Coordinates of C-alpha atoms in Angstrom, one line a residue:
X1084 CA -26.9 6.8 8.5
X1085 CA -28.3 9.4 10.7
X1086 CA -30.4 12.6 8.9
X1087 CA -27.5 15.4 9.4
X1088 CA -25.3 13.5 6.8
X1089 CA -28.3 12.6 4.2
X1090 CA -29.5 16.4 4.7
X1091 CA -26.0 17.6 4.3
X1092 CA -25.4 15.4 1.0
X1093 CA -28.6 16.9 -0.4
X1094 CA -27.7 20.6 0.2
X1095 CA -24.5 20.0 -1.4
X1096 CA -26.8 18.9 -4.9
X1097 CA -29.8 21.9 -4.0
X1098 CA -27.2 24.8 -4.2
X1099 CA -25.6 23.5 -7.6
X1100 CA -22.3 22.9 -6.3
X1101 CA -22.3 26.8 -5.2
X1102 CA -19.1 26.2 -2.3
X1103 CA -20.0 29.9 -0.6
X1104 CA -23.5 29.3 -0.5
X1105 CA -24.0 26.2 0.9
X1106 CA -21.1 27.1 3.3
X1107 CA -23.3 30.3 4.6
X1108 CA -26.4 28.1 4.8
X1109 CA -25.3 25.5 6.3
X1110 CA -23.0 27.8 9.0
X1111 CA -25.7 30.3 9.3
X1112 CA -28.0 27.3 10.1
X1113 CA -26.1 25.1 12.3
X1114 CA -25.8 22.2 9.7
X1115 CA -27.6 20.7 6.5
X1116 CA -30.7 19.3 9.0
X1117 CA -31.7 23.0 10.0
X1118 CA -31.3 24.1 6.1
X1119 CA -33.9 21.4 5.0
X1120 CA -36.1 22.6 8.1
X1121 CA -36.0 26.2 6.4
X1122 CA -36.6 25.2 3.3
X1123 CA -39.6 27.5 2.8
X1124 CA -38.1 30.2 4.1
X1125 CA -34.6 30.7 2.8
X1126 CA -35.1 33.9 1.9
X1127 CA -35.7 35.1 5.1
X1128 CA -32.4 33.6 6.7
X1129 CA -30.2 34.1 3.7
X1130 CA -31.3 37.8 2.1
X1131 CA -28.8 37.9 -1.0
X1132 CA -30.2 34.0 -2.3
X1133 CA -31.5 34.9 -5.3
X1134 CA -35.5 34.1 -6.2
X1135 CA -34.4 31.2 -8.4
X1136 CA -32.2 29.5 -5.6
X1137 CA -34.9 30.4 -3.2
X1138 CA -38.0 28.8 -5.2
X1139 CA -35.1 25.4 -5.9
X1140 CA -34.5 25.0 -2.1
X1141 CA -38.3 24.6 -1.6
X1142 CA -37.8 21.0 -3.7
X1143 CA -35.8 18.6 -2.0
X1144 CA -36.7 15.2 -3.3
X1145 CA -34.7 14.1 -6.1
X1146 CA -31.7 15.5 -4.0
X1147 CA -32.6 13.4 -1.3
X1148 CA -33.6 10.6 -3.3
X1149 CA -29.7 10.9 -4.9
X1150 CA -28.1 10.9 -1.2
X1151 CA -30.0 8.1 0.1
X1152 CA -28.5 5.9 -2.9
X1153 CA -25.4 7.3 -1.5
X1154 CA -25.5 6.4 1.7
X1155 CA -26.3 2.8 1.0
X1156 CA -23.0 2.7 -1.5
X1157 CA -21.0 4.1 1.3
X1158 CA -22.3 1.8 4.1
X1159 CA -21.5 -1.0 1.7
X1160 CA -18.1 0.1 0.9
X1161 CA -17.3 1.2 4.5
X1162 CA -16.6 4.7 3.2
X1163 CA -16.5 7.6 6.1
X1164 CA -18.6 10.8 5.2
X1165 CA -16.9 13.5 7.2
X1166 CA -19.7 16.5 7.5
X1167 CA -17.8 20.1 8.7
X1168 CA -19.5 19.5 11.9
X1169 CA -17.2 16.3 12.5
X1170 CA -14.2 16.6 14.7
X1171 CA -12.3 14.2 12.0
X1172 CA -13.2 16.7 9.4
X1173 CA -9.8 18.2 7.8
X1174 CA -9.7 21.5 10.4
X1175 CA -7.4 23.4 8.8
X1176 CA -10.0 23.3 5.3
X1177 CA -12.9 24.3 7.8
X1178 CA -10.9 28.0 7.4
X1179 CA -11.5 28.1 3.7
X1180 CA -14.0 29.7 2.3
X1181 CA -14.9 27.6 -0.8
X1182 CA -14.4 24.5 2.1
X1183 CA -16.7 21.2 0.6
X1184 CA -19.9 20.7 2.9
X1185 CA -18.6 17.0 3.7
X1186 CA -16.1 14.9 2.7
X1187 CA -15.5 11.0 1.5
X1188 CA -13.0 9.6 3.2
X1189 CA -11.5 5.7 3.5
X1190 CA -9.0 5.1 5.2
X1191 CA -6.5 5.0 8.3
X1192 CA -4.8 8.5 8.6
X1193 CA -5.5 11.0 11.1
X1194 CA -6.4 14.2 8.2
X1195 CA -5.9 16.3 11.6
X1196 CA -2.2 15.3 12.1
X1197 CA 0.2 17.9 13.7
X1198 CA 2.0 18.4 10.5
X1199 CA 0.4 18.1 6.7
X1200 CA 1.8 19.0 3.7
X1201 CA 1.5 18.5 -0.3
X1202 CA 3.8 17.5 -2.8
X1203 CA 2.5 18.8 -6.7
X1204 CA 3.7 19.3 -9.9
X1205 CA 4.0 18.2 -13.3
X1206 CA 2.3 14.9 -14.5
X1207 CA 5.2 14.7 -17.1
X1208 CA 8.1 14.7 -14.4
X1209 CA 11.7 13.9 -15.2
X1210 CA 13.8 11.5 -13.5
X1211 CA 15.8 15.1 -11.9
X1212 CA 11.7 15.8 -10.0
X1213 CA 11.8 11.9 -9.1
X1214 CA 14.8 12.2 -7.4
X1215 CA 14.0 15.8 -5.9
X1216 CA 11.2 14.3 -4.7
X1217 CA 12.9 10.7 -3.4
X1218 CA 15.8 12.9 -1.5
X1219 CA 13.3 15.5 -0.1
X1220 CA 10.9 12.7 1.4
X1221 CA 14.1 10.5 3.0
X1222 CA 14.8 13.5 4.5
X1223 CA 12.6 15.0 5.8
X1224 CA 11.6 11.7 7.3
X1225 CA 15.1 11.5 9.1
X1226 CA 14.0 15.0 10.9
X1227 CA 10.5 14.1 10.9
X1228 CA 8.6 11.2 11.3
X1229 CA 5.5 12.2 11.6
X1230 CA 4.2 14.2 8.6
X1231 CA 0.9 13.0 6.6
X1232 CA 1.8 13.8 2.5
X1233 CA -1.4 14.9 0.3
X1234 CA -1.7 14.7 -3.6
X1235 CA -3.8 13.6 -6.1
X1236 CA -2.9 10.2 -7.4
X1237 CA -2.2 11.4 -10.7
X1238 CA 0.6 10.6 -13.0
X1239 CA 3.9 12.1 -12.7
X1240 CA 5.0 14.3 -9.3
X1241 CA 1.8 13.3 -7.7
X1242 CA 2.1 9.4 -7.7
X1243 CA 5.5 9.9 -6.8
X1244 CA 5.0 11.4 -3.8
X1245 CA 3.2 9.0 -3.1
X1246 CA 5.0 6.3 -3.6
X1247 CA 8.1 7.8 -1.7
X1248 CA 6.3 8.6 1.3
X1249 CA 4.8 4.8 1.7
X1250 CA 8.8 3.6 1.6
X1251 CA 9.9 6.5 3.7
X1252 CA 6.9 4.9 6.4
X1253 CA 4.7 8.4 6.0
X1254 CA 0.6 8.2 6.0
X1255 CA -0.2 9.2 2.2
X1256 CA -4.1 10.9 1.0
X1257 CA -4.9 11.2 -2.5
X1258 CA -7.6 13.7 -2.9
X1259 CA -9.6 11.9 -5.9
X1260 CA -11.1 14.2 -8.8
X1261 CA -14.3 11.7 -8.6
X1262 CA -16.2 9.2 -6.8
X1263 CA -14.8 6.3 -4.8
X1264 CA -16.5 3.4 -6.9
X1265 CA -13.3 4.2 -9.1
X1266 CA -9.6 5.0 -9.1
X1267 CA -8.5 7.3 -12.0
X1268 CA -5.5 6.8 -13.6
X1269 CA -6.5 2.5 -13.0
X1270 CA -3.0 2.3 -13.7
X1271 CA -2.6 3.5 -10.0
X1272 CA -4.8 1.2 -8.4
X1273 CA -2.5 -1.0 -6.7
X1274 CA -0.8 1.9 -5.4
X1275 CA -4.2 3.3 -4.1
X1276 CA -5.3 0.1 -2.7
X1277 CA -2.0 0.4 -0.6
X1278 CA -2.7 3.5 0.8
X1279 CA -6.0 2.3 2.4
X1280 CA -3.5 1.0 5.1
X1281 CA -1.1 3.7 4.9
X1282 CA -3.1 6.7 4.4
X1283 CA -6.2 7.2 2.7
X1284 CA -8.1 8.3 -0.2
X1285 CA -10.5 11.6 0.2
X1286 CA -13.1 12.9 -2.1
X1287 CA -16.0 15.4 -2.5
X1288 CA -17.5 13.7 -5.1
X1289 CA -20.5 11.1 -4.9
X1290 CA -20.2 7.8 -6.8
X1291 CA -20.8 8.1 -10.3
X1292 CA -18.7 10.8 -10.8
X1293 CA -16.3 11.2 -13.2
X1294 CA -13.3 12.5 -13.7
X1295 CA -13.9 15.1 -15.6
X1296 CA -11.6 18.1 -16.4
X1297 CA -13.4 21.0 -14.3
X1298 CA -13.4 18.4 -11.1
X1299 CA -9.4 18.6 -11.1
X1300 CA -9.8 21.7 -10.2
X1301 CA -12.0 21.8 -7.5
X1302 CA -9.9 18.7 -6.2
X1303 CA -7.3 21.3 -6.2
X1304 CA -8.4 23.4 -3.8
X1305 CA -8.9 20.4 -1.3
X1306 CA -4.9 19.7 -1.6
X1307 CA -4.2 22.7 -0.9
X1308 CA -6.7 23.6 2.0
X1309 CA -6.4 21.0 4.2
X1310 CA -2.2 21.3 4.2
X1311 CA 0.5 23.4 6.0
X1312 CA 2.2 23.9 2.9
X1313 CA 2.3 23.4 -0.9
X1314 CA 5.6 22.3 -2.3
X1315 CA 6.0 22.3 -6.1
X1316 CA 8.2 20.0 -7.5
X1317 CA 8.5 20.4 -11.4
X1318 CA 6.2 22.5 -13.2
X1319 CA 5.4 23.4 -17.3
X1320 CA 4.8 27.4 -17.8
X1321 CA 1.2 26.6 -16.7
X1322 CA -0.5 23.3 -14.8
X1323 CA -2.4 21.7 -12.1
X1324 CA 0.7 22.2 -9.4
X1325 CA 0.6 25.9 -10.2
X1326 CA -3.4 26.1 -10.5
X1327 CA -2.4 24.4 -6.6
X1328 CA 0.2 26.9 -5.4
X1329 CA -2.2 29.9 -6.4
X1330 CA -4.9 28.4 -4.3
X1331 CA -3.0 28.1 -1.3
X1332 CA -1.4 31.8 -1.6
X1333 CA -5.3 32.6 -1.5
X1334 CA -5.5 30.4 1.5
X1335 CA -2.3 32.6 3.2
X1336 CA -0.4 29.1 3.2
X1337 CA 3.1 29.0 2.7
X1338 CA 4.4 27.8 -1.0
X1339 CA 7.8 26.6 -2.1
X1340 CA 9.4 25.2 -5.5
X1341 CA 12.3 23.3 -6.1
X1342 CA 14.7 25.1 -9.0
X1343 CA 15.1 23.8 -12.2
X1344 CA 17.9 24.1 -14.8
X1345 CA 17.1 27.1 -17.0
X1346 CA 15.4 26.7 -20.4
X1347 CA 14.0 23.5 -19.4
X1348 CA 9.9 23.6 -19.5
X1349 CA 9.4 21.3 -16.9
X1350 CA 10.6 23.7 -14.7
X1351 CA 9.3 27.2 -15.9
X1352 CA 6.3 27.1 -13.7
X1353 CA 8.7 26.4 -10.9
X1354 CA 11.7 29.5 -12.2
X1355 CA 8.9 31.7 -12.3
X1356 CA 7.3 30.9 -9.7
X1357 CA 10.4 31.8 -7.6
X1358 CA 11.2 34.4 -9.7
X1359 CA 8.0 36.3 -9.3
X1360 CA 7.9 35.7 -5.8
X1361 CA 5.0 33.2 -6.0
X1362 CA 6.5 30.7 -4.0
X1363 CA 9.9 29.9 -1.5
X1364 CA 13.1 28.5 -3.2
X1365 CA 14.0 25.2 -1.6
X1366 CA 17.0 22.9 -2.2
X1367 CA 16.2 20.2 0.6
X1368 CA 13.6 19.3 3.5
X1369 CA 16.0 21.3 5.9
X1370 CA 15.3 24.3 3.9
X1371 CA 11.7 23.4 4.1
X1372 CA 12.0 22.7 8.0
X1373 CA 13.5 26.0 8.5
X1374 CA 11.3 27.9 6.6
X1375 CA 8.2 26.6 8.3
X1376 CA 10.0 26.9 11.6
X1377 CA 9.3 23.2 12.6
X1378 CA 11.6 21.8 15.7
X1379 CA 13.3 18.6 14.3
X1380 CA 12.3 15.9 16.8
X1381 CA 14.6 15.1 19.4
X1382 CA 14.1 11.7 20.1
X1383 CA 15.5 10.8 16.4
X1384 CA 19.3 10.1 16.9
X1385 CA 21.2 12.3 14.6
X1386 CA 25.1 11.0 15.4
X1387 CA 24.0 7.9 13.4
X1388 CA 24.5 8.2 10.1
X1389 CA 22.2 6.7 7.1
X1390 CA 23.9 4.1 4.6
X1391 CA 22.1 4.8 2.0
X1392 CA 22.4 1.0 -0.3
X1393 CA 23.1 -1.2 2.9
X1394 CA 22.7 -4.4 0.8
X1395 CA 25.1 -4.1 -1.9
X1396 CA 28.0 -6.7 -3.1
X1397 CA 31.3 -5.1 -3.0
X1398 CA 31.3 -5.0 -7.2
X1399 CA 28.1 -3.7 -7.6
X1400 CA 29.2 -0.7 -4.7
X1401 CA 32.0 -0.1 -7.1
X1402 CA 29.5 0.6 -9.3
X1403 CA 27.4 2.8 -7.4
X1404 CA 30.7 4.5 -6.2
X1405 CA 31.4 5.1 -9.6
X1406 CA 27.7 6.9 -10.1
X1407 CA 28.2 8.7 -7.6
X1408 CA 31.3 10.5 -8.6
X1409 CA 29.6 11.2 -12.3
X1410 CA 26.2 10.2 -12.5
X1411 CA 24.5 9.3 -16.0
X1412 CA 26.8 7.1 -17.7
X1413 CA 26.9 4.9 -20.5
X1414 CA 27.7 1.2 -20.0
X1415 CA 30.9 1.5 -21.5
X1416 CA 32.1 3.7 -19.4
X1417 CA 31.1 2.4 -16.6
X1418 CA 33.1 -0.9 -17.4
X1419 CA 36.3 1.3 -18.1
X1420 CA 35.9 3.7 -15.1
X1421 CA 35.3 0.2 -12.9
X1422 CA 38.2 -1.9 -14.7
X1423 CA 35.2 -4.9 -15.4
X1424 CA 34.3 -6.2 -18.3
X1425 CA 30.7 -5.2 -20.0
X1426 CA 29.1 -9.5 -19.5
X1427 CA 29.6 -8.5 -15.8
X1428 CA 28.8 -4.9 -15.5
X1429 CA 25.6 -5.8 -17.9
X1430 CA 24.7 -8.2 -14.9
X1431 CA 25.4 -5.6 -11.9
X1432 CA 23.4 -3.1 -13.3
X1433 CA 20.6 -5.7 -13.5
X1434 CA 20.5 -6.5 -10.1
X1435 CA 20.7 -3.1 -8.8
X1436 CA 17.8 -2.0 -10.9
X1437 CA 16.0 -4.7 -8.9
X1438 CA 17.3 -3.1 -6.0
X1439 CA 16.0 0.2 -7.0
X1440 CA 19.2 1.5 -6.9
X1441 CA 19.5 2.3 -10.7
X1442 CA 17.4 3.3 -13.6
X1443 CA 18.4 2.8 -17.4
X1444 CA 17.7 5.7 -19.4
X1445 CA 17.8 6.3 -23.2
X1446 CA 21.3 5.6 -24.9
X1447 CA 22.4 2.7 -22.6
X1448 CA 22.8 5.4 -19.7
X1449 CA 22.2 4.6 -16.0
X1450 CA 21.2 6.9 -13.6
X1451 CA 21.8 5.9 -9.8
X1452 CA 18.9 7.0 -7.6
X1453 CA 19.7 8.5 -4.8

C-alpha cells in the first residue's frame, strides 16, 4: 500500500476525527503525505490549529502504527481505500465540507454514476412504506435504468430499498456505521453479501469499529453527500431519515417525502416535512423524474406495457383481481367475493406468498403487493 493512503489513514486518527480540519490540512497540503512532512510546523501552514492540535500533530506513531494494521486487513480482505485524491472517490461528497478524508469501499458499483440517489426512513416501516418503496423503485426503473440507490443497511426503509433495487436490477451501497470486518444488523448479512456483486458496501470507519450510536450519524452525512437526492419514505416525528434530509438541505441537495395518512406516526416526520417546506411532495418516480428534471431514456420502449404477476394460474389471478379491486381482506371474504371455497383459497394464497405476490397480515388479512 503506497505511503499517501497509510499517511492519509493516520491524519484521519491525529485530528480526532475533526472532518474540517483534516479536510483544510490535507487540501491546503496537497494530501495526507505533505501533512506528515509538516508535521513540525503545522502552525505555520494552518494559523487557527490550536497549540494542543499543533503539539499532537508532532506525534505520529501510534497513528501510524494503527493504519499500517489497517492496511494489512484491507489487502487481505480486498477492500478499496478511496483517498479524496482518487478519481473513484464519491465526487459529488468531495463538495462537502465535513467530506471523510478516505473512504472503505468493496465492491462493484461505479459511486460516480450519472444518477445517485437515497432512499431513508423509518427503521419501523409499515407494509404502506414497503410498497411506496416497491412501486417507486419498479418505476422508476421502467424510465431509468441506470440509477445507483444508497442507504444504510439498517432495518426497516433502509433494507428495503435495498432489496427492491437488487430485483428491479439497480447497483445498491450501504454506507456502514462501522468497520467492514462486520455487518450490523447480522440479520442482513446475506443481503450485504449480495450486494458485493450488485453494488457495494462503503465505510469511513477502520475495522474494529463499532456500531455505536454517534457513528449513525456521521454515516448519515455520507448518504446524503455523495447522492443527487434524498427521498424519505416513512418517518416518526423525529429519526435517522430526517437527521438525513437536514443534511442534505445543508448540502443544497434536493429532498422529497412520500405523504402519509394523517395521525399516523410513522409518517409525521414525512407531513411535516412537507408541511414545513423541508422537503418535495412525491406520489411516484415520475414525480421524482420531473422534479429533478431527468430525461427518461429513450431507448426503453414505452408502448409495451408491464404485466405486473406474469406467472399466475387463472384462480390464483382471480385472486389477485379480487385484491386489487379492495385490497386487505380477510380470507373469508376473499372466498365469497371469488365464489371458492376457503381449503382452496387457503392453498392460493399460499402459493402466491411464495410468489411474493401476497403478504398475510394480522387478523387472517392479505395484502397484495404491488
Amino acid at each position: 500500500m503506497n505511503s499517501e493512503i497509510l499517511y492519509s489513514m493516520a491524519l484521519t486518527r491525529m485530528t480526532g476525527f475533526n472532518f474540517a480540519i483534516a479536510r483544510q490540512l490535507y487540501i491546503t497540503l496537497g494530501g495526507g503525505t505533505k501533512v506528515y512532512e509538516h508535521r513540525n510546523d503545522i502552525g505555520d501552514v494552518l494559523p487557527d490549529c490550536t497549540p494542543r492540535l499543533c503539539e499532537a500533530m508532532r506525534h505520529w506513531d501510534e497513528a501510524l502504527k494503527r493504519a499500517e494494521a489497517e492496511a494489512a486487513f484491507v489487502q487481505s480482505k480486498n477492500i478499496r481505500v478511496l483517498t479524496m485524491n482518487d478519481p473513484d472517490y464519491p465526487q459529488r461528497l468531495t463538495e462537502c465540507p465535513d467530506a471523510p478524508l478516505l473512504l472503505y469501499y468493496k465492491g462493484s458499483a461505479d459511486l460516480n454514476q450519472q444518477r445517485v440517489i437515497n432512499i431513508v426512513g423509518t427503521r419501523h416501516c409499515t407494509t404502506y412504506g414497503q410498497d411506496i418503496i416497491r412501486q417507486f423503485v419498479s418505476e422508476l426503473h421502467d424510465m431509468l435504468p441506470q440509477v445507483l440507490i444508497v442507504s444504510g443497511l439498517a432495518y426497516g426503509i433502509d433494507i428495503c430499498a435495498h432489496r427492491n433495487a437488487m430485483q428491479q436490477g439497480y447497483e445498491t451501497v450501504g454506507v456502514l456505521a462501522h468497520g467492514l470486518d462486520q455487518i450490523y444488523p447480522h440479520a442482513h448479512r446475506e443481503t450485504a453479501i449480495e450486494m458485493l456483486s450488485q453494488g457495494g458496501l462503503l465505510t469511513e470507519f477502520m475495522s474494529q469499529t463499532n456500531a455505536d450510536k454517534p457513528n449513525f450519524v456521521r454515516r448519515n452525512r455520507i448518504v446524503a453527500g455523495m447522492c443527487d437526492a434524498t427521498i424519505l419514505v416513512e418517518s416518526a416525528a423525529k429519526g435517522g431519515g430526517l437527521i438525513t434530509c437536514d443534511i442534505a438541505r445543508s448540502y443544497n441537495r434536493d429532498v422529497y417525502a412520500f405523504p402519509g395518512a394523517v395521525g399516523v406516526k410513522s409518517s409525521e416526520g414525512c407531513n411535516r416535512a412537507i408541511r414545513d417546506n423541508l422537503a418535495a411532495l412525491i406520489t411516484s418516480a415520475e414525480d421524482f423524474v420531473k422534479a429533478m428534471g431527468w430525461p427518461i431514456d429513450s431507448e426503453k420502449p414505452e408502448s409495451v406495457e408491464r404485466q405486473l404477476f406474469p406467472d399466475l394460474t387463472d384462480d390464483e389471478q382471480r385472486i389477485v383481481d379480487t385484491l386489487m379491486q379492495t385490497n386487505d381482506l380477510q380470507l373469508n371474504l376473499i372466498s365469497v367475493r371469488t365464489n371458492m371455497p376457503i381449503h382452496q383459497i387457503t392453498a392460493l394464497l399460499f402459493q402466491l406468498e411464495m410468489k411474493g405476490v401476497v403478504r398475510p397480515l394480522a387478523g387472517g388479512t392479505y395484502h397484495l403487493l404491488q
